[in-house]
CSV table of C-alpha atoms in Angstrom, one decimal:
chain,number,residue,atom,x,y,z
G,1,MET,CA,0.0,0.0,0.0
G,2,LYS,CA,1.1,3.5,-0.7
G,3,LEU,CA,1.6,5.7,2.3
G,4,SER,CA,1.0,9.5,2.1
G,5,VAL,CA,3.0,11.4,4.8
G,6,ILE,CA,1.6,14.8,5.5
G,7,ILE,CA,4.1,17.2,7.2
G,8,PRO,CA,2.6,20.4,8.5
G,9,CYS,CA,5.4,22.9,9.0
G,10,TYR,CA,5.7,26.3,10.7
G,11,ASN,CA,9.0,27.8,11.7
G,12,GLU,CA,11.0,24.5,11.9
G,13,LEU,CA,14.3,25.7,10.4
G,14,GLY,CA,16.3,23.6,12.8
G,15,THR,CA,14.6,20.3,12.2
G,16,ILE,CA,12.8,20.2,8.8
G,17,GLU,CA,15.8,18.7,6.9
G,18,GLN,CA,16.4,16.1,9.6
G,19,VAL,CA,12.7,15.1,9.7
G,20,LEU,CA,12.6,14.8,5.9
G,21,HIS,CA,15.7,12.5,6.0
G,22,ALA,CA,14.1,10.4,8.7
G,23,VAL,CA,10.9,10.1,6.7
G,24,LYS,CA,12.7,9.1,3.5
G,25,THR,CA,14.8,6.5,5.4
G,26,SER,CA,11.7,4.9,7.1
G,27,PRO,CA,11.0,1.2,6.4
G,28,ILE,CA,8.1,2.1,4.0
G,29,GLN,CA,9.2,2.0,0.4
G,30,ASP,CA,6.1,3.4,-1.4
G,31,LEU,CA,5.9,6.9,0.1
G,32,GLU,CA,4.3,10.1,-1.0
G,33,ILE,CA,5.7,13.1,1.0
G,34,ILE,CA,3.6,16.3,1.2
G,35,ILE,CA,4.9,19.3,3.2
G,36,VAL,CA,2.6,22.1,3.9
G,37,ASP,CA,4.5,25.3,4.9
G,38,ASP,CA,2.1,27.4,7.0
G,39,CYS,CA,3.8,30.7,6.1
G,40,SER,CA,7.0,30.2,8.1
G,41,THR,CA,8.9,33.4,9.0
G,42,ASP,CA,12.2,31.9,10.3
G,43,GLY,CA,13.8,30.9,7.0
G,44,THR,CA,12.1,27.5,6.7
G,45,THR,CA,10.4,28.6,3.5
G,46,ASP,CA,13.7,29.5,1.9
G,47,ILE,CA,15.1,26.0,2.6
G,48,LEU,CA,12.0,24.4,1.3
G,49,CYS,CA,12.2,26.4,-1.9
G,50,SER,CA,16.0,26.2,-2.5
G,51,ARG,CA,16.9,22.7,-1.3
G,52,LEU,CA,13.9,20.4,-0.6
G,53,GLU,CA,11.4,20.9,-3.4
G,54,LEU,CA,13.0,18.1,-5.5
G,55,GLU,CA,13.2,15.8,-2.4
G,56,VAL,CA,9.4,15.4,-1.9
G,57,ASP,CA,6.3,14.9,-4.0
G,58,GLN,CA,4.7,18.3,-3.1
G,59,ILE,CA,5.3,21.4,-1.1
G,60,ILE,CA,2.3,23.5,-0.6
G,61,TYR,CA,2.8,27.1,0.6
G,62,HIS,CA,0.2,28.9,2.7
G,63,LYS,CA,0.2,32.7,2.0
G,64,LYS,CA,-0.7,33.4,5.6
G,65,ASN,CA,-0.3,31.5,8.8
G,66,MET,CA,-3.5,29.6,9.7
G,67,GLY,CA,-2.5,26.8,12.1
G,68,LYS,CA,-1.8,23.1,12.2
G,69,GLY,CA,-5.3,22.0,11.5
G,70,ALA,CA,-5.5,24.2,8.4
G,71,ALA,CA,-2.2,22.8,7.2
G,72,LEU,CA,-3.4,19.3,7.6
G,73,ARG,CA,-6.7,20.1,5.8
G,74,THR,CA,-4.6,21.2,2.8
G,75,GLY,CA,-2.3,18.2,3.0
G,76,PHE,CA,-5.1,15.6,3.3
G,77,ALA,CA,-6.9,17.0,0.3
G,78,ALA,CA,-3.7,16.6,-1.8
G,79,ALA,CA,-2.9,13.0,-0.7
G,80,THR,CA,-3.2,10.1,-3.1
G,81,GLY,CA,-1.9,7.2,-1.0
G,82,ASP,CA,-4.0,4.3,0.3
G,83,ILE,CA,-3.1,5.3,3.9
G,84,VAL,CA,-2.4,8.8,5.2
G,85,ILE,CA,-0.3,9.6,8.3
G,86,VAL,CA,0.5,12.9,10.1
G,87,GLN,CA,4.2,13.6,10.7
G,88,ASP,CA,5.1,16.8,12.7
G,89,ALA,CA,8.1,18.7,11.4
G,90,ASP,CA,10.0,18.4,14.7
G,91,LEU,CA,11.9,15.4,16.0
G,92,GLU,CA,9.3,14.2,18.6
G,93,TYR,CA,8.1,11.2,16.6
G,94,ASP,CA,10.1,8.5,14.8
G,95,PRO,CA,9.2,7.5,11.2
G,96,GLN,CA,10.9,4.1,11.8
G,97,GLU,CA,7.6,3.3,13.5
G,98,TYR,CA,5.4,3.7,10.5
G,99,PRO,CA,5.1,-0.1,10.1
G,100,LEU,CA,3.6,-0.2,13.6
G,101,MET,CA,1.2,2.5,12.8
G,102,ILE,CA,-0.2,1.2,9.5
G,103,LYS,CA,-0.2,-2.6,10.3
G,104,PRO,CA,-3.7,-2.7,11.7
G,105,ILE,CA,-4.9,-0.9,8.5
G,106,ILE,CA,-3.0,-3.2,6.2
G,107,ASP,CA,-4.3,-6.2,8.1
G,108,ASN,CA,-7.9,-4.8,7.4
G,109,LYS,CA,-8.6,-4.6,11.1
G,110,ALA,CA,-8.6,-0.8,11.4
G,111,ASP,CA,-9.7,2.3,9.6
G,112,VAL,CA,-7.9,4.7,11.9
G,113,VAL,CA,-4.8,4.2,14.1
G,114,PHE,CA,-3.7,6.4,17.0
G,115,GLY,CA,-0.1,6.2,18.2
G,116,SER,CA,-0.1,6.3,22.0
G,117,ARG,CA,2.8,7.9,23.8
G,118,PHE,CA,1.6,6.3,27.0
G,119,GLN,CA,1.2,2.7,25.9
G,120,GLY,CA,3.8,0.0,25.6
G,121,GLY,CA,7.5,0.0,26.6
G,122,ARG,CA,9.1,2.3,24.0
G,123,PRO,CA,11.4,5.2,24.9
G,124,HIS,CA,9.6,8.3,26.2
G,125,ARG,CA,11.5,11.5,27.0
G,126,VAL,CA,10.6,12.9,30.5
G,127,VAL,CA,9.4,16.5,30.0
G,128,TYR,CA,6.4,18.4,31.4
G,129,TYR,CA,4.4,16.9,34.3
G,130,TRP,CA,1.4,19.2,33.8
G,131,HIS,CA,1.3,18.5,30.1
G,132,LYS,CA,0.7,14.9,30.9
G,133,VAL,CA,-1.9,15.7,33.5
G,134,GLY,CA,-3.7,18.0,30.9
G,135,ASN,CA,-3.4,15.4,28.2
G,136,GLY,CA,-4.9,12.7,30.5
G,137,PHE,CA,-7.8,15.0,31.4
G,138,LEU,CA,-8.5,15.9,27.7
G,139,THR,CA,-8.3,12.2,26.7
G,140,MET,CA,-10.6,11.2,29.5
G,141,LEU,CA,-13.1,13.9,28.7
G,142,SER,CA,-13.0,13.0,25.0
G,143,ASN,CA,-13.5,9.3,25.9
G,144,MET,CA,-16.5,10.2,28.0
G,145,PHE,CA,-18.2,11.8,25.0
G,146,THR,CA,-17.1,9.4,22.3
G,147,ASN,CA,-17.4,6.2,24.5
G,148,ILE,CA,-14.1,4.9,23.1
G,149,ASN,CA,-11.1,4.1,25.4
G,150,LEU,CA,-8.1,5.9,23.9
G,151,THR,CA,-5.0,6.6,26.1
G,152,ASP,CA,-3.6,9.5,24.0
G,153,MET,CA,-6.2,11.5,22.1
G,154,GLU,CA,-3.7,14.4,21.6
G,155,THR,CA,-1.0,12.4,19.8
G,156,CYS,CA,0.4,13.6,16.6
G,157,TYR,CA,0.7,10.1,15.1
G,158,LYS,CA,-2.6,9.3,13.5
G,159,ALA,CA,-3.0,7.1,10.4
G,160,PHE,CA,-6.2,6.9,8.3
G,161,ARG,CA,-7.5,5.1,5.3
G,162,ARG,CA,-7.4,7.9,2.7
G,163,GLU,CA,-11.1,7.6,1.9
G,164,VAL,CA,-11.9,8.1,5.6
G,165,ILE,CA,-9.9,11.2,6.2
G,166,GLN,CA,-10.9,12.8,2.9
G,167,SER,CA,-14.6,12.3,3.7
G,168,ILE,CA,-14.3,14.4,6.8
G,169,ARG,CA,-14.7,18.2,6.7
G,170,ILE,CA,-12.1,19.6,9.1
G,171,ARG,CA,-13.1,22.9,10.6
G,172,GLU,CA,-10.5,23.6,13.2
G,173,ASN,CA,-7.4,25.6,12.1
G,174,ARG,CA,-5.2,25.0,15.1
G,175,PHE,CA,-4.6,22.2,17.6
G,176,GLY,CA,-8.4,21.7,18.0
G,177,PHE,CA,-7.9,19.3,15.1
G,178,GLU,CA,-7.1,16.5,17.5
G,179,PRO,CA,-10.4,16.4,19.5
G,180,GLU,CA,-12.4,17.3,16.4
G,181,ILE,CA,-11.0,14.4,14.3
G,182,THR,CA,-11.4,12.0,17.2
G,183,ALA,CA,-15.1,12.9,17.7
G,184,LYS,CA,-15.8,12.6,14.0
G,185,VAL,CA,-14.1,9.2,13.4
G,186,ALA,CA,-15.9,7.9,16.5
G,187,LYS,CA,-19.3,9.2,15.2
G,188,MET,CA,-18.6,7.5,11.8
G,189,GLY,CA,-18.2,4.2,13.5
G,190,CYS,CA,-14.7,3.7,12.2
G,191,ARG,CA,-12.6,0.8,13.5
G,192,ILE,CA,-10.1,2.6,15.7
G,193,TYR,CA,-6.9,1.0,17.0
G,194,GLU,CA,-4.1,2.3,19.2
G,195,VAL,CA,-0.5,1.2,19.2
G,196,GLY,CA,2.3,2.1,21.5
G,197,ILE,CA,5.0,4.5,20.1
G,198,SER,CA,8.1,6.2,21.4
G,199,TYR,CA,8.2,9.9,22.1
G,200,TYR,CA,11.1,12.3,22.0
G,201,GLY,CA,9.4,15.4,23.4
G,202,ARG,CA,11.0,18.8,23.1
G,203,THR,CA,10.9,21.8,25.4
G,204,TYR,CA,9.5,25.3,24.6
G,205,LYS,CA,13.1,26.4,24.3
G,206,GLU,CA,13.6,23.8,21.6
G,207,GLY,CA,10.5,25.0,19.7
G,208,LYS,CA,7.4,23.4,21.2
G,209,LYS,CA,4.4,25.5,20.3
G,210,ILE,CA,1.2,24.2,22.0
G,211,SER,CA,0.1,26.3,25.0
G,212,TRP,CA,-2.4,26.3,27.8
G,213,LYS,CA,-4.8,28.3,25.6
G,214,ASP,CA,-4.9,25.3,23.2
G,215,GLY,CA,-6.0,23.1,26.1
G,216,PHE,CA,-9.1,25.3,26.7
G,217,ARG,CA,-9.8,25.2,23.0
G,218,ALA,CA,-9.6,21.4,23.1
G,219,ILE,CA,-12.3,21.3,25.8
G,220,TYR,CA,-14.5,23.5,23.7
G,221,CYS,CA,-13.9,21.3,20.7
G,222,ILE,CA,-14.7,18.1,22.6
G,223,ILE,CA,-18.1,19.5,23.6
G,224,LYS,CA,-18.8,21.1,20.2
G,225,TYR,CA,-18.0,18.2,17.9
G,226,ASN,CA,-19.5,15.5,20.1
G,227,LEU,CA,-22.8,17.2,20.9
G,228,PHE,CA,-23.5,19.4,17.9
């Protein structure tokens, strides 16, 4: 099966080339790589234009910064693979684990696969305690509305059958994408699996972008997309 890797990218000058190399050296041979540059201002766009355009299938440039959800919406629409996976443009998630992520779909057991940072015995960098508490609360709240038993709703690593993700209208432009997409695939009755993945989290000094404001937006999105 062909795997489309969607890489939303905003101000990742220090990591984008390393991430692209990691994706290209993943165990999956049949890859489509689509980068969506969300109007970066740190020089990332220049590197994409000058050095990386010939290294990938597509680079799509947003003319203004709209957020991760908007970048994913653009990338999903352009995907042509049988399976679509999200890859952040930092170094927190390991493309060597693509086979783990897509195996339940290839085996025709799943339509959607979540990669859980809190499941299994893989390496997990120790970073922010309150982030884990917040993540656990948001996942629990989401599960209460969806009646599914995820352990990591906010994970970046999500894989979809292409026809599933392209049938969903994504409305959230920022990090509200995670609870929105979780609510919508649950409502669709998709077969959802979860697999344990490693996690090499980074600090705010290293470029982490999500904030406490996104946590409050996630609560709003959980309620909005599950009840209305």
